Structure formats: structure tokens, C-alpha cells
PDB file of C-alpha atoms in Angstrom:
ATOM      1  CA  MET A   1     106.139  99.018 110.967  1.00 71.00           C
ATOM      2  CA  GLU A   2     109.329 101.148 112.565  1.00 84.00           C
ATOM      3  CA  LEU A   3     108.928 103.783 115.206  1.00 87.00           C
ATOM      4  CA  HIS A   4     111.913 107.310 114.286  1.00 91.00           C
ATOM      5  CA  TYR A   5     112.493 110.275 116.537  1.00 94.00           C
ATOM      6  CA  GLY A   6     112.215 113.592 114.518  1.00 93.00           C
ATOM      7  CA  LYS A   7     110.470 113.502 110.842  1.00 93.00           C
ATOM      8  CA  PRO A   8     111.149 110.842 108.652  1.00 92.00           C
ATOM      9  CA  GLU A   9     114.354 110.664 107.148  1.00 89.00           C
ATOM     10  CA  HIS A  10     113.201 111.005 103.137  1.00 89.00           C
ATOM     11  CA  MET A  11     110.022 113.480 102.510  1.00 91.00           C
ATOM     12  CA  GLU A  12     109.992 112.840  98.821  1.00 91.00           C
ATOM     13  CA  GLY A  13     106.102 111.696  98.129  1.00 90.00           C
ATOM     14  CA  ARG A  14     104.801 113.160 101.470  1.00 92.00           C
ATOM     15  CA  GLN A  15     101.611 115.554 100.829  1.00 93.00           C
ATOM     16  CA  GLU A  16     102.686 118.847 101.403  1.00 95.00           C
ATOM     17  CA  ARG A  17      99.601 118.974 104.973  1.00 95.00           C
ATOM     18  CA  GLU A  18     102.066 117.030 106.428  1.00 95.00           C
ATOM     19  CA  ILE A  19     105.239 117.478 106.285  1.00 96.00           C
ATOM     20  CA  ARG A  20     103.775 121.671 106.962  1.00 96.00           C
ATOM     21  CA  THR A  21     102.542 119.814 111.136  1.00 97.00           C
ATOM     22  CA  TYR A  22     106.703 118.407 111.507  1.00 97.00           C
ATOM     23  CA  GLU A  23     108.291 121.591 110.063  1.00 97.00           C
ATOM     24  CA  TYR A  24     105.031 123.794 112.902  1.00 97.00           C
ATOM     25  CA  LEU A  25     106.036 121.286 115.924  1.00 98.00           C
ATOM     26  CA  ASP A  26     109.991 121.350 115.075  1.00 97.00           C
ATOM     27  CA  SER A  27     109.517 124.918 115.184  1.00 97.00           C
ATOM     28  CA  LEU A  28     107.670 124.826 118.266  1.00 97.00           C
ATOM     29  CA  GLY A  29     110.622 122.643 119.772  1.00 97.00           C
ATOM     30  CA  ILE A  30     108.192 119.094 120.090  1.00 98.00           C
ATOM     31  CA  GLU A  31     109.234 116.030 120.891  1.00 97.00           C
ATOM     32  CA  TYR A  32     108.099 113.674 118.328  1.00 97.00           C
ATOM     33  CA  TRP A  33     108.055 110.158 117.700  1.00 95.00           C
ATOM     34  CA  GLN A  34     106.660 108.894 113.616  1.00 94.00           C
ATOM     35  CA  THR A  35     105.890 106.004 111.750  1.00 90.00           C
ATOM     36  CA  ASP A  36     104.558 105.508 108.178  1.00 88.00           C
ATOM     37  CA  HIS A  37     102.325 102.643 107.551  1.00 78.00           C
ATOM     38  CA  ASP A  38     102.010 103.544 103.816  1.00 63.00           C
ATOM     39  CA  ASN A  39     100.169  99.772 103.175  1.00 59.00           C
ATOM     40  CA  MET A  40      97.154 100.754 105.454  1.00 54.00           C
ATOM     41  CA  ALA A  41      95.558 103.233 105.679  1.00 53.00           C
ATOM     42  CA  ALA A  42      94.203 103.527 109.651  1.00 52.00           C
ATOM     43  CA  ASN A  43      91.163 105.090 108.747  1.00 53.00           C
ATOM     44  CA  THR A  44      89.062 103.433 111.259  1.00 55.00           C
ATOM     45  CA  MET A  45      89.860 102.710 115.037  1.00 54.00           C
ATOM     46  CA  GLU A  46      90.018  98.558 113.911  1.00 61.00           C
ATOM     47  CA  ASP A  47      92.944  99.445 111.704  1.00 56.00           C
ATOM     48  CA  CYS A  48      94.888 101.211 114.090  1.00 58.00           C
ATOM     49  CA  LYS A  49      95.661  98.378 116.121  1.00 64.00           C
ATOM     50  CA  GLU A  50      98.711  97.788 115.053  1.00 68.00           C
ATOM     51  CA  VAL A  51      99.222 101.351 115.165  1.00 67.00           C
ATOM     52  CA  ASP A  52      99.241 101.489 118.723  1.00 69.00           C
ATOM     53  CA  ALA A  53     101.415  98.945 119.539  1.00 69.00           C
ATOM     54  CA  ILE A  54     104.497 100.759 117.909  1.00 74.00           C
ATOM     55  CA  LEU A  55     103.443 103.543 119.718  1.00 78.00           C
ATOM     56  CA  ASP A  56     102.737 102.545 122.681  1.00 76.00           C
ATOM     57  CA  ALA A  57     100.427 105.631 123.352  1.00 78.00           C
ATOM     58  CA  THR A  58      97.127 107.126 124.687  1.00 75.00           C
ATOM     59  CA  ILE A  59      95.847 106.156 120.807  1.00 79.00           C
ATOM     60  CA  CYS A  60      93.389 108.998 120.078  1.00 84.00           C
ATOM     61  CA  LYS A  61      89.585 108.735 118.648  1.00 87.00           C
ATOM     62  CA  ASN A  62      89.131 112.567 116.890  1.00 92.00           C
ATOM     63  CA  LEU A  63      85.546 113.232 115.483  1.00 93.00           C
ATOM     64  CA  PHE A  64      84.629 116.121 113.468  1.00 96.00           C
ATOM     65  CA  LEU A  65      81.575 117.150 114.466  1.00 95.00           C
ATOM     66  CA  CYS A  66      78.714 119.969 113.583  1.00 95.00           C
ATOM     67  CA  ASN A  67      75.043 120.793 115.687  1.00 93.00           C
ATOM     68  CA  ARG A  68      72.301 120.355 113.256  1.00 89.00           C
ATOM     69  CA  GLN A  69      71.973 123.750 112.468  1.00 91.00           C
ATOM     70  CA  LYS A  70      76.228 123.893 110.856  1.00 92.00           C
ATOM     71  CA  THR A  71      77.429 126.682 112.981  1.00 93.00           C
ATOM     72  CA  ASN A  72      79.212 125.103 115.912  1.00 94.00           C
ATOM     73  CA  PHE A  73      82.188 123.102 114.754  1.00 96.00           C
ATOM     74  CA  TYR A  74      84.475 120.549 117.133  1.00 96.00           C
ATOM     75  CA  VAL A  75      86.996 117.781 117.281  1.00 97.00           C
ATOM     76  CA  LEU A  76      86.531 115.751 120.374  1.00 96.00           C
ATOM     77  CA  MET A  77      89.714 113.790 121.265  1.00 95.00           C
ATOM     78  CA  MET A  78      88.540 110.778 123.241  1.00 93.00           C
ATOM     79  CA  PRO A  79      90.375 106.975 124.361  1.00 88.00           C
ATOM     80  CA  GLY A  80      90.003 104.710 120.305  1.00 82.00           C
ATOM     81  CA  ASP A  81      88.520 102.685 122.903  1.00 82.00           C
ATOM     82  CA  LYS A  82      85.499 104.275 124.393  1.00 87.00           C
ATOM     83  CA  PRO A  83      82.153 103.899 122.614  1.00 86.00           C
ATOM     84  CA  PHE A  84      81.251 106.693 120.831  1.00 85.00           C
ATOM     85  CA  LYS A  85      77.572 108.703 122.586  1.00 85.00           C
ATOM     86  CA  THR A  86      76.191 111.445 120.885  1.00 86.00           C
ATOM     87  CA  LYS A  87      74.060 112.695 124.171  1.00 85.00           C
ATOM     88  CA  GLU A  88      76.921 112.540 125.896  1.00 87.00           C
ATOM     89  CA  ILE A  89      78.591 115.356 124.795  1.00 89.00           C
ATOM     90  CA  SER A  90      75.345 117.534 123.904  1.00 88.00           C
ATOM     91  CA  GLY A  91      74.133 117.579 127.286  1.00 86.00           C
ATOM     92  CA  GLN A  92      77.794 118.505 128.662  1.00 89.00           C
ATOM     93  CA  ILE A  93      78.120 121.375 124.972  1.00 91.00           C
ATOM     94  CA  GLN A  94      74.606 122.828 124.852  1.00 88.00           C
ATOM     95  CA  SER A  95      74.399 121.758 122.140  1.00 86.00           C
ATOM     96  CA  ALA A  96      70.821 119.425 120.610  1.00 77.00           C
ATOM     97  CA  ARG A  97      72.151 116.424 117.934  1.00 83.00           C
ATOM     98  CA  LEU A  98      76.405 116.525 116.952  1.00 90.00           C
ATOM     99  CA  SER A  99      76.171 114.829 114.167  1.00 92.00           C
ATOM    100  CA  PHE A 100      79.717 113.370 112.536  1.00 93.00           C
ATOM    101  CA  ALA A 101      80.018 116.966 110.249  1.00 95.00           C
ATOM    102  CA  PRO A 102      79.906 117.350 105.968  1.00 95.00           C
ATOM    103  CA  GLU A 103      83.527 116.035 104.321  1.00 95.00           C
ATOM    104  CA  GLU A 104      84.201 119.586 102.656  1.00 96.00           C
ATOM    105  CA  LYS A 105      83.838 121.400 105.934  1.00 96.00           C
ATOM    106  CA  MET A 106      86.860 119.197 107.441  1.00 95.00           C
ATOM    107  CA  LEU A 107      88.934 120.202 104.676  1.00 95.00           C
ATOM    108  CA  GLU A 108      87.758 123.793 104.924  1.00 96.00           C
ATOM    109  CA  TYR A 109      89.000 123.690 107.986  1.00 97.00           C
ATOM    110  CA  LEU A 110      91.770 121.510 108.940  1.00 96.00           C
ATOM    111  CA  ASP A 111      92.548 120.660 105.378  1.00 95.00           C
ATOM    112  CA  ILE A 112      92.095 117.261 106.379  1.00 94.00           C
ATOM    113  CA  LEU A 113      90.103 114.467 104.452  1.00 92.00           C
ATOM    114  CA  PRO A 114      88.264 112.073 106.426  1.00 89.00           C
ATOM    115  CA  GLY A 115      90.256 109.351 108.249  1.00 86.00           C
ATOM    116  CA  ALA A 116      93.033 112.000 109.258  1.00 90.00           C
ATOM    117  CA  VAL A 117      91.222 113.732 111.486  1.00 93.00           C
ATOM    118  CA  SER A 118      93.922 114.502 114.466  1.00 93.00           C
ATOM    119  CA  VAL A 119      94.276 117.406 116.854  1.00 96.00           C
ATOM    120  CA  LEU A 120      97.290 118.382 115.329  1.00 97.00           C
ATOM    121  CA  GLY A 121      94.663 120.385 112.002  1.00 97.00           C
ATOM    122  CA  LEU A 122      94.083 123.208 114.526  1.00 98.00           C
ATOM    123  CA  MET A 123      97.409 124.980 112.966  1.00 97.00           C
ATOM    124  CA  ASN A 124      95.202 124.838 109.901  1.00 96.00           C
ATOM    125  CA  ASP A 125      91.588 126.719 111.805  1.00 97.00           C
ATOM    126  CA  HIS A 126      93.312 130.156 110.917  1.00 95.00           C
ATOM    127  CA  ASP A 127      89.657 131.348 111.795  1.00 95.00           C
ATOM    128  CA  ASN A 128      89.116 129.644 115.109  1.00 95.00           C
ATOM    129  CA  ASN A 129      85.788 127.771 113.208  1.00 96.00           C
ATOM    130  CA  ILE A 130      86.755 125.165 115.709  1.00 97.00           C
ATOM    131  CA  GLN A 131      86.225 124.638 118.934  1.00 96.00           C
ATOM    132  CA  LEU A 132      88.425 121.266 120.814  1.00 97.00           C
ATOM    133  CA  LEU A 133      86.081 118.437 123.291  1.00 97.00           C
ATOM    134  CA  VAL A 134      88.734 116.684 125.168  1.00 96.00           C
ATOM    135  CA  ASP A 135      87.875 113.101 127.442  1.00 95.00           C
ATOM    136  CA  GLU A 136      89.194 113.713 130.897  1.00 94.00           C
ATOM    137  CA  ASP A 137      90.956 110.394 129.898  1.00 93.00           C
ATOM    138  CA  VAL A 138      92.898 112.400 127.599  1.00 93.00           C
ATOM    139  CA  LEU A 139      94.727 114.372 130.129  1.00 94.00           C
ATOM    140  CA  GLU A 140      95.605 111.600 131.990  1.00 92.00           C
ATOM    141  CA  GLY A 141      98.607 109.859 129.122  1.00 89.00           C
ATOM    142  CA  GLU A 142     101.587 110.215 129.386  1.00 94.00           C
ATOM    143  CA  PHE A 143     102.525 110.674 126.026  1.00 93.00           C
ATOM    144  CA  LEU A 144      98.876 110.863 122.938  1.00 91.00           C
ATOM    145  CA  GLY A 145      98.868 109.677 119.141  1.00 89.00           C
ATOM    146  CA  CYS A 146      97.361 111.243 116.028  1.00 90.00           C
ATOM    147  CA  HIS A 147      98.185 111.545 112.755  1.00 91.00           C
ATOM    148  CA  PRO A 148     100.273 114.064 111.023  1.00 95.00           C
ATOM    149  CA  CYS A 149      97.344 115.423 109.533  1.00 94.00           C
ATOM    150  CA  VAL A 150      97.663 112.255 107.328  1.00 92.00           C
ATOM    151  CA  ASN A 151      96.390 108.532 107.923  1.00 87.00           C
ATOM    152  CA  THR A 152      99.076 106.771 106.191  1.00 87.00           C
ATOM    153  CA  SER A 153     101.048 107.482 109.391  1.00 90.00           C
ATOM    154  CA  SER A 154     100.933 107.489 113.250  1.00 90.00           C
ATOM    155  CA  MET A 155     102.975 110.188 115.438  1.00 93.00           C
ATOM    156  CA  LYS A 156     103.154 109.623 119.344  1.00 93.00           C
ATOM    157  CA  ILE A 157     103.781 113.887 121.484  1.00 96.00           C
ATOM    158  CA  ARG A 158     103.738 114.037 125.015  1.00 96.00           C
ATOM    159  CA  THR A 159     100.884 115.384 125.648  1.00 96.00           C
ATOM    160  CA  LYS A 160     101.407 117.821 127.876  1.00 97.00           C
ATOM    161  CA  ASP A 161     104.153 119.295 124.253  1.00 97.00           C
ATOM    162  CA  VAL A 162      99.767 119.208 123.078  1.00 97.00           C
ATOM    163  CA  PHE A 163      97.518 120.998 125.450  1.00 97.00           C
ATOM    164  CA  GLU A 164     100.453 122.818 126.547  1.00 97.00           C
ATOM    165  CA  LYS A 165     102.741 125.268 123.727  1.00 97.00           C
ATOM    166  CA  PHE A 166     100.929 123.071 120.257  1.00 98.00           C
ATOM    167  CA  LEU A 167      97.521 124.493 121.413  1.00 98.00           C
ATOM    168  CA  PRO A 168      98.413 127.294 122.873  1.00 98.00           C
ATOM    169  CA  SER A 169     100.749 128.549 119.908  1.00 97.00           C
ATOM    170  CA  VAL A 170      97.018 127.536 117.709  1.00 97.00           C
ATOM    171  CA  HIS A 171      95.552 129.921 119.470  1.00 97.00           C
ATOM    172  CA  HIS A 172      92.747 127.320 120.604  1.00 97.00           C
ATOM    173  CA  ASP A 173      91.729 126.129 123.818  1.00 95.00           C
ATOM    174  CA  PHE A 174      90.174 123.166 124.479  1.00 97.00           C
ATOM    175  CA  ARG A 175      87.389 121.761 127.170  1.00 95.00           C
ATOM    176  CA  VAL A 176      86.580 119.056 129.547  1.00 96.00           C
ATOM    177  CA  VAL A 177      84.565 116.259 128.895  1.00 94.00           C
ATOM    178  CA  HIS A 178      83.106 113.729 130.182  1.00 92.00           C
ATOM    179  CA  LEU A 179      82.763 109.829 128.281  1.00 89.00           C
ATOM    180  CA  THR A 180      81.666 107.362 130.240  1.00 86.00           C
ATOM    181  CA  GLY A 181      82.106 104.209 128.006  1.00 71.00           C
ATOM    182  CA  GLU A 182      79.204 102.917 128.383  1.00 72.00           C
ATOM    183  CA  ALA A 183      78.089 100.979 125.590  1.00 58.00           C
TER     184      ALA A 183
END
């Protein structure tokens, strides 16, 4: 794996959702670095350790969640090394019992498949069905790592650009949450 500035030189064989991601970031003038890991789909944080070393960024664990009634949907961005505790988030957002949202809603709202959840998928959520929750520690890093809407590539983007350029352009706000990281 190698880290390259900007979109991949060769786009053939890439999924449309990945190509749209690069094109959208380019249209906003957002700098990013990209690496492919076709031989290893990064589905879990364990899979991402090799990618972490190359990106040298805060690698985010991105979880697609919903309330029990499946009426409110969330993407939670948190540092990859922090454990997720439903109770911690539920209290902060006044939502009883959060769980992982159904795969079909992920595809419908974000145009993303399991294992590839990313803040960048919000560019596909034109009706603002998803609320973005961000652990405060994510905001501290200069760069963050995420998928370009597929889990066979990863990107490094300035945290500031995600929150000050990308999110306003896709008309999404975010809510800061505090996760203790205690197991």
C-alpha cells in the first residue's frame, strides 16, 4: 500500500460511489491522500491497523446506528481505539436504546455497504435523514482517516476541511459527544 495525493490515477474498475466521492471532494477544493487495499477489505478496526500506519491520521470508527423504533438514524464518528458503549451515547442524545441500523437503510440513505460507513456518505443523504455524532477526540487531530464510501480504499483528510468545508456543503451539522473510552 502506498499513500497518493488526490484521486487515484486509474479509475477503471472502481465503484461509482467511490468515484463520486473523489469528484465531490475535488469540486470543493479539499485536499486528500488516498491508498488502495484491494487485497484486504477493511471491514473491522483490526483490519485497519496496517492502513493506520500508512495514513498517519486519526482513524475513525464509523457506526451506523438507530433508535429502537428505527425512526432516527445516526452516524457516530469516534476514534478507532475507543470502545463503543450504547449507554454513553443514548443518554447524551436523549434516545432510548440505540442499536446498529439495518443494512438496507445504510444503502438507502448513505449509498454505502456495511464495512464502508464514512462521514463522506453524508453527501448522498440529500434529505438529512442522518444525524452526525462526533466524539470530541476526533476533532483534536489534524487529519482523520475514513473510507471513500467503499472499504477497499482509505483516505486521509484534514479534520478542519471535513467539518468546515465538507459538512456545510452537504447541509449537515454535527453534534459533539463525549465517550470515556472505558471498557
